[in-house]
Amino acid sequence: MWIPPNGQKEGNSSGYKQTSVYLKTSFCSLPETRMEGGGQVGPTSIRGHGQLSRLRSSSLEIREKGSEILREQLDAAKKELKLKDKECERLSQVRNQLEQELEELTASLFEEAHKMVREANVKQAGAEKQLTEAQGKIDVLQAEVTALKTLVLTSTPSSPNRQLHPQLQSSGTRGSHKSHIRNKSASGAFPPSPAKKEMDSVLFAEFLMWKEHPSLDRSSAFLSRIYREDIGPCLSFTRSELSQLVQRAVENNSLTIEPVAMSAVPMVKASAIECGGPKKCALSGLSQLCRHRIKLGDKESYYYISPSSRARITAVCNFFTYIRYIQQGLVRHDAEQMFWEVMRLRREMNLAKLGFYLTDQG
């Protein structure tokens, strides 16, 4: 039962009732807490302890939520970092591939450039070689044309041009001469008689037929007859094998005749390259003074020859030189004049075969 405090009147009981209700509600809402020793905790202590608990729980909840948010952000950062690592790896692979392709392309370009330079150098060297050879051939042809014109205009069987025939010069002249230099005719030592000459119609017809398509093929009737009647007998020496080699070299225009300096000729040994010797002809095998020697093509061997053998070889060379000029279109005479020149050259071969020739001192 509630007792009003001292000094309060019952008439003012409504105010007291309100205060008592508040106090009752407050005391009823707070649980009783006992302290150690049987004591009890008052309402103020209980209220402070509850607020502290709520603060602690709120702090834990905030920390947990913060930790969860941080973990989510960390996971997102890890995922993003992983994606960036993959992208970096992919870009690195692309870069390596591009660098490799660039290196291969650079090496290929350098190799192609070197190849082109080598090919250009080879082509340039070949072109220069061909140019040099062509210029040499042009010079030779021009010299031959000039010599042929001079020969046709100034040289006759009875009065040969001595400048065009170095064999008629003194023996003191030195140097190498190609065998296909037109030599003085053997008939020059025997002036032609004033007798008339008569053209053989069969020989002239064979010559005309050959002149339509001039060649060095011996299958034609014209050359076949000359081989059989003139060239073969003129180049028939005791040493038949060497004779065939000489004839082949004359046909190929690869035979060289050069004088021998007698004072400078060394002693010939059995194993020497030269065949024969200064006193023995390699073609006839006879012991004669040999002032000339021949070389066949690119071979290193030399063969000493006697004046008689040299005259026979040069007579055949003169014939081949003239028909080559005809074949190349360098002779501008009519067919009859060409024919009589061919007949004269055939006579030279026969006279040389019979032993009629001029010496260097003639």
Coordinates of C-alpha atoms in Angstrom, one line a residue:
M1 CA 0.0 0.0 0.0
W2 CA 1.4 3.4 -1.0
I3 CA 1.8 5.9 1.7
P4 CA 2.2 9.6 0.7
P5 CA 5.2 11.4 1.9
N6 CA 5.1 13.6 4.9
G7 CA 3.6 16.9 4.4
Q8 CA 1.4 15.8 1.4
K9 CA -2.2 16.0 1.6
E10 CA -4.6 13.5 0.4
G11 CA -6.5 16.1 -1.5
N12 CA -3.5 16.4 -3.9
S13 CA -3.6 12.7 -4.4
S14 CA -3.6 12.8 -8.2
G15 CA -0.1 14.1 -8.5
Y16 CA 1.1 11.5 -6.2
K17 CA -0.6 8.8 -8.1
Q18 CA 1.1 9.8 -11.3
T19 CA 4.5 9.7 -9.7
S20 CA 3.9 6.4 -8.2
V21 CA 2.8 4.9 -11.5
Y22 CA 6.0 6.1 -13.1
L23 CA 8.1 4.7 -10.4
K24 CA 6.3 1.4 -10.5
T25 CA 6.7 1.1 -14.2
S26 CA 10.4 1.9 -14.0
F27 CA 11.0 -0.6 -11.2
C28 CA 9.0 -3.3 -12.9
S29 CA 10.9 -2.9 -16.2
L30 CA 14.3 -3.4 -14.7
P31 CA 15.2 -6.9 -13.6
E32 CA 16.8 -7.3 -10.3
T33 CA 20.5 -8.0 -10.3
R34 CA 22.1 -9.4 -7.3
M35 CA 25.7 -8.6 -6.4
E36 CA 28.1 -10.9 -4.7
G37 CA 27.5 -11.3 -1.0
G38 CA 23.7 -11.2 -1.5
G39 CA 23.6 -7.5 -2.4
Q40 CA 21.5 -6.2 -5.3
V41 CA 22.5 -3.8 -8.2
G42 CA 20.5 -0.7 -8.5
P43 CA 18.7 0.4 -11.6
T44 CA 21.4 2.8 -12.7
S45 CA 24.0 0.1 -12.9
I46 CA 21.8 -2.2 -14.8
R47 CA 20.9 0.5 -17.4
G48 CA 24.7 1.3 -18.1
H49 CA 25.6 -2.3 -18.5
G50 CA 22.8 -2.8 -21.1
Q51 CA 23.9 0.2 -23.1
L52 CA 27.5 -1.1 -23.1
S53 CA 26.4 -4.5 -24.3
R54 CA 24.4 -2.9 -27.1
L55 CA 27.4 -0.7 -28.1
R56 CA 29.6 -3.8 -28.1
S57 CA 27.2 -5.8 -30.3
S58 CA 26.8 -2.8 -32.6
S59 CA 30.6 -2.5 -32.9
L60 CA 31.0 -6.2 -33.7
E61 CA 28.3 -6.0 -36.3
I62 CA 29.9 -3.0 -37.9
R63 CA 33.3 -4.7 -37.9
E64 CA 31.8 -7.8 -39.4
K65 CA 30.0 -5.8 -42.1
G66 CA 33.2 -3.8 -42.8
S67 CA 35.3 -7.0 -43.0
E68 CA 32.7 -8.5 -45.4
I69 CA 32.8 -5.4 -47.6
L70 CA 36.6 -5.5 -47.6
R71 CA 36.7 -9.1 -48.5
E72 CA 34.3 -8.5 -51.3
Q73 CA 36.5 -5.6 -52.5
L74 CA 39.6 -7.8 -52.1
D75 CA 38.1 -10.6 -54.1
A76 CA 37.0 -8.1 -56.8
A77 CA 40.5 -6.7 -56.9
K78 CA 42.0 -10.2 -57.1
K79 CA 39.7 -11.0 -60.0
E80 CA 40.6 -7.8 -61.8
L81 CA 44.3 -8.4 -61.2
K82 CA 44.0 -11.9 -62.5
L83 CA 42.3 -10.6 -65.6
K84 CA 45.0 -7.9 -66.0
D85 CA 47.7 -10.6 -65.6
K86 CA 46.0 -12.7 -68.4
E87 CA 45.8 -9.6 -70.6
C88 CA 49.5 -8.8 -69.9
E89 CA 50.5 -12.3 -70.7
R90 CA 48.5 -12.2 -73.9
L91 CA 50.0 -8.9 -74.9
S92 CA 53.4 -10.3 -74.1
Q93 CA 52.8 -13.3 -76.3
V94 CA 51.7 -10.9 -79.1
R95 CA 54.8 -8.8 -78.6
N96 CA 57.1 -11.8 -78.7
Q97 CA 55.3 -13.1 -81.8
L98 CA 55.6 -9.7 -83.5
E99 CA 59.3 -9.5 -82.6
Q100 CA 59.9 -13.0 -84.0
E101 CA 58.1 -12.2 -87.2
L102 CA 60.0 -8.9 -87.5
E103 CA 63.3 -10.7 -87.0
E104 CA 62.4 -13.3 -89.6
L105 CA 61.2 -10.7 -92.0
T106 CA 64.4 -8.7 -91.5
A107 CA 66.6 -11.7 -92.0
S108 CA 64.6 -12.7 -95.1
L109 CA 65.0 -9.2 -96.5
F110 CA 68.7 -9.1 -95.8
E111 CA 69.1 -12.6 -97.4
E112 CA 67.0 -11.5 -100.4
A113 CA 69.1 -8.3 -100.7
H114 CA 72.3 -10.3 -100.5
K115 CA 71.0 -12.7 -103.1
M116 CA 70.0 -9.9 -105.4
V117 CA 73.4 -8.3 -105.0
R118 CA 75.2 -11.6 -105.7
E119 CA 73.0 -12.2 -108.8
A120 CA 73.6 -8.6 -110.0
N121 CA 77.4 -9.1 -109.5
V122 CA 77.3 -12.4 -111.4
K123 CA 75.3 -10.9 -114.2
Q124 CA 77.5 -7.8 -114.3
A125 CA 80.6 -10.0 -114.5
G126 CA 79.0 -12.1 -117.2
A127 CA 78.0 -9.0 -119.2
E128 CA 81.4 -7.5 -118.9
K129 CA 83.0 -10.7 -120.0
Q130 CA 80.6 -11.0 -123.0
L131 CA 81.3 -7.3 -123.8
T132 CA 85.0 -7.9 -123.7
E133 CA 84.7 -11.0 -125.9
A134 CA 82.4 -9.2 -128.3
Q135 CA 84.8 -6.3 -128.6
G136 CA 87.6 -8.7 -129.2
K137 CA 85.7 -10.5 -131.9
I138 CA 84.7 -7.1 -133.5
D139 CA 88.3 -6.0 -133.5
V140 CA 89.4 -9.4 -135.1
L141 CA 86.6 -9.1 -137.7
Q142 CA 87.5 -5.5 -138.5
A143 CA 91.1 -6.4 -138.9
E144 CA 90.2 -9.4 -141.1
V145 CA 88.0 -7.2 -143.2
T146 CA 90.7 -4.6 -143.6
A147 CA 93.3 -7.2 -144.4
L148 CA 91.0 -8.9 -146.9
K149 CA 90.2 -5.6 -148.7
T150 CA 93.8 -4.7 -148.8
L151 CA 94.7 -8.2 -150.0
V152 CA 92.1 -8.2 -152.8
L153 CA 93.1 -4.7 -153.9
T154 CA 96.9 -5.0 -153.7
S155 CA 97.9 -8.7 -153.7
T156 CA 98.0 -11.0 -156.7
P157 CA 99.6 -14.4 -157.1
S158 CA 102.4 -12.9 -159.1
S159 CA 102.9 -9.9 -156.9
P160 CA 101.9 -10.6 -153.3
N161 CA 101.7 -7.8 -150.7
R162 CA 104.7 -8.4 -148.4
Q163 CA 103.1 -6.5 -145.5
L164 CA 100.3 -9.0 -145.4
H165 CA 102.6 -11.9 -145.6
P166 CA 105.0 -11.9 -142.6
Q167 CA 106.5 -15.2 -143.8
L168 CA 108.2 -13.1 -146.5
Q169 CA 109.9 -10.9 -144.0
S170 CA 113.3 -11.5 -142.6
S171 CA 113.8 -14.3 -140.0
G172 CA 114.7 -11.7 -137.4
T173 CA 111.1 -10.8 -136.9
R174 CA 109.8 -12.2 -133.6
G175 CA 106.4 -12.9 -132.2
S176 CA 103.6 -15.4 -132.5
H177 CA 101.3 -15.5 -135.6
K178 CA 98.1 -17.3 -136.2
S179 CA 98.3 -19.9 -138.9
H180 CA 95.4 -18.4 -140.8
I181 CA 97.4 -15.5 -142.1
R182 CA 97.4 -15.6 -145.8
N183 CA 100.9 -16.5 -146.9
K184 CA 102.7 -15.9 -150.1
S185 CA 101.6 -18.4 -152.7
A186 CA 104.0 -21.1 -153.6
S187 CA 103.3 -20.2 -157.2
G188 CA 104.9 -16.8 -156.5
A189 CA 108.2 -18.4 -157.1
F190 CA 107.0 -19.6 -160.4
P191 CA 105.4 -16.7 -162.4
P192 CA 102.4 -17.9 -164.3
S193 CA 102.8 -18.6 -167.9
P194 CA 100.9 -16.5 -170.4
A195 CA 98.9 -19.5 -171.4
K196 CA 95.1 -19.1 -171.3
K197 CA 93.0 -20.6 -168.5
E198 CA 89.8 -22.4 -169.1
M199 CA 87.0 -22.8 -166.5
D200 CA 85.9 -26.4 -165.7
S201 CA 82.1 -26.4 -165.9
V202 CA 81.7 -29.2 -163.4
L203 CA 83.9 -27.5 -160.8
F204 CA 82.2 -24.2 -161.3
A205 CA 78.8 -25.7 -161.0
E206 CA 79.8 -27.4 -157.7
F207 CA 81.2 -24.1 -156.5
L208 CA 78.0 -22.2 -157.4
M209 CA 75.9 -24.8 -155.6
W210 CA 78.0 -24.5 -152.5
K211 CA 77.9 -20.7 -152.7
E212 CA 74.1 -20.7 -152.4
H213 CA 74.4 -22.0 -148.9
P214 CA 78.1 -21.7 -147.9
S215 CA 79.3 -23.9 -145.0
L216 CA 82.3 -25.9 -143.8
D217 CA 80.4 -29.1 -144.0
R218 CA 82.5 -31.5 -146.1
S219 CA 79.3 -33.4 -147.3
S220 CA 78.9 -30.9 -150.2
A221 CA 80.3 -31.9 -153.6
F222 CA 82.5 -28.8 -153.7
L223 CA 84.3 -29.4 -150.3
S224 CA 84.2 -33.2 -150.6
R225 CA 86.2 -33.0 -153.8
I226 CA 88.7 -30.5 -152.3
Y227 CA 89.2 -32.6 -149.2
R228 CA 89.8 -35.7 -151.3
E229 CA 92.1 -34.1 -153.9
D230 CA 93.8 -31.3 -152.1
I231 CA 93.4 -31.0 -148.3
G232 CA 93.8 -34.7 -147.5
P233 CA 97.0 -35.2 -149.5
C234 CA 98.5 -31.9 -148.4
L235 CA 98.1 -32.7 -144.7
S236 CA 99.1 -36.4 -145.0
F237 CA 102.4 -36.7 -143.0
T238 CA 104.3 -39.7 -141.8
R239 CA 102.8 -39.4 -138.3
S240 CA 99.2 -40.0 -139.2
E241 CA 97.7 -39.5 -135.8
L242 CA 99.3 -36.1 -135.4
S243 CA 98.3 -35.3 -139.0
Q244 CA 94.6 -35.8 -138.1
L245 CA 95.0 -33.6 -135.1
V246 CA 96.6 -30.9 -137.2
Q247 CA 93.8 -31.1 -139.8
R248 CA 91.1 -30.9 -137.1
A249 CA 92.8 -27.8 -135.6
V250 CA 93.0 -26.2 -139.0
E251 CA 89.3 -26.8 -139.6
N252 CA 88.4 -25.4 -136.1
N253 CA 90.8 -22.4 -136.7
S254 CA 92.6 -23.2 -133.4
L255 CA 96.1 -23.9 -134.7
T256 CA 98.9 -21.5 -134.0
I257 CA 102.3 -21.3 -135.7
E258 CA 105.0 -19.3 -134.0
P259 CA 108.7 -18.8 -134.8
V260 CA 111.4 -20.3 -132.6
A261 CA 114.4 -18.2 -131.5
M262 CA 117.1 -20.7 -132.3
S263 CA 119.6 -19.0 -129.9
A264 CA 117.2 -19.3 -127.0
V265 CA 116.0 -22.9 -127.5
P266 CA 116.9 -25.0 -124.4
M267 CA 118.0 -28.6 -124.4
V268 CA 115.0 -30.8 -125.0
K269 CA 114.6 -33.6 -122.5
A270 CA 112.7 -36.8 -123.1
S271 CA 109.9 -35.8 -120.8
A272 CA 109.6 -32.2 -122.2
I273 CA 106.3 -30.9 -123.4
E274 CA 107.5 -30.1 -126.9
C275 CA 107.4 -32.9 -129.5
G276 CA 110.2 -33.2 -132.0
G277 CA 113.0 -30.7 -131.6
P278 CA 114.8 -27.9 -133.3
K279 CA 116.5 -30.4 -135.6
K280 CA 113.7 -32.9 -136.1
C281 CA 110.2 -32.4 -137.6
A282 CA 107.4 -33.8 -135.5
L283 CA 105.2 -34.4 -138.5
S284 CA 107.6 -36.0 -141.0
G285 CA 110.0 -37.4 -138.5
L286 CA 112.9 -36.2 -140.7
S287 CA 116.0 -34.6 -139.3
Q288 CA 115.6 -31.0 -140.5
L289 CA 116.2 -27.6 -139.0
C290 CA 112.9 -26.5 -137.5
R291 CA 112.5 -22.8 -137.2
H292 CA 108.8 -22.9 -136.3
R293 CA 106.5 -24.9 -134.0
I294 CA 102.8 -25.4 -133.8
K295 CA 100.3 -25.5 -131.0
L296 CA 96.9 -27.3 -131.3
G297 CA 94.1 -25.4 -129.6
D298 CA 94.4 -25.0 -125.8
K299 CA 96.8 -27.9 -125.4
E300 CA 100.2 -27.2 -123.7
S301 CA 102.2 -29.3 -126.1
Y302 CA 104.3 -27.8 -128.9
Y303 CA 105.4 -29.6 -132.1
Y304 CA 108.4 -28.5 -134.0
I305 CA 107.9 -28.5 -137.8
S306 CA 110.2 -28.2 -140.8
P307 CA 109.8 -25.5 -143.5
S308 CA 108.1 -28.0 -145.9
S309 CA 105.5 -29.0 -143.3
R310 CA 104.9 -25.4 -142.4
A311 CA 104.3 -24.5 -146.1
R312 CA 101.8 -27.3 -146.5
I313 CA 99.9 -26.4 -143.3
T314 CA 99.8 -22.6 -144.2
A315 CA 98.5 -23.5 -147.7
V316 CA 95.5 -25.3 -146.3
C317 CA 95.0 -22.5 -143.7
N318 CA 94.9 -20.0 -146.5
F319 CA 92.2 -21.9 -148.3
F320 CA 90.0 -22.2 -145.1
T321 CA 90.5 -18.5 -144.4
Y322 CA 89.2 -17.5 -147.8
I323 CA 86.1 -19.8 -147.8
R324 CA 85.3 -18.6 -144.3
Y325 CA 85.3 -15.0 -145.6
I326 CA 82.9 -16.1 -148.3
Q327 CA 80.7 -17.8 -145.7
Q328 CA 80.6 -14.6 -143.6
G329 CA 79.8 -12.4 -146.6
L330 CA 83.0 -10.5 -146.5
V331 CA 84.0 -11.1 -150.1
R332 CA 82.2 -8.7 -152.5
H333 CA 83.5 -10.2 -155.8
D334 CA 81.3 -11.9 -158.3
A335 CA 81.1 -15.7 -158.4
E336 CA 83.6 -16.1 -161.2
Q337 CA 86.3 -14.1 -159.4
M338 CA 85.7 -16.1 -156.2
F339 CA 86.0 -19.4 -158.2
W340 CA 89.4 -18.5 -159.7
E341 CA 90.7 -17.5 -156.3
V342 CA 89.6 -20.9 -154.9
M343 CA 91.4 -22.6 -157.8
R344 CA 94.5 -20.6 -157.1
L345 CA 94.4 -21.7 -153.4
R346 CA 94.0 -25.3 -154.5
R347 CA 97.1 -24.9 -156.7
E348 CA 99.0 -23.6 -153.7
M349 CA 98.1 -26.7 -151.7
N350 CA 99.2 -29.0 -154.5
L351 CA 102.5 -27.2 -155.1
A352 CA 103.2 -27.3 -151.3
K353 CA 102.5 -31.0 -151.3
L354 CA 105.0 -31.5 -154.1
G355 CA 107.6 -29.6 -152.2
F356 CA 107.5 -26.2 -153.9
Y357 CA 107.6 -23.4 -151.3
L358 CA 109.5 -20.3 -150.4
T359 CA 111.9 -20.1 -147.5
D360 CA 112.1 -17.1 -145.1
Q361 CA 115.2 -16.0 -146.9
G362 CA 113.5 -16.2 -150.4

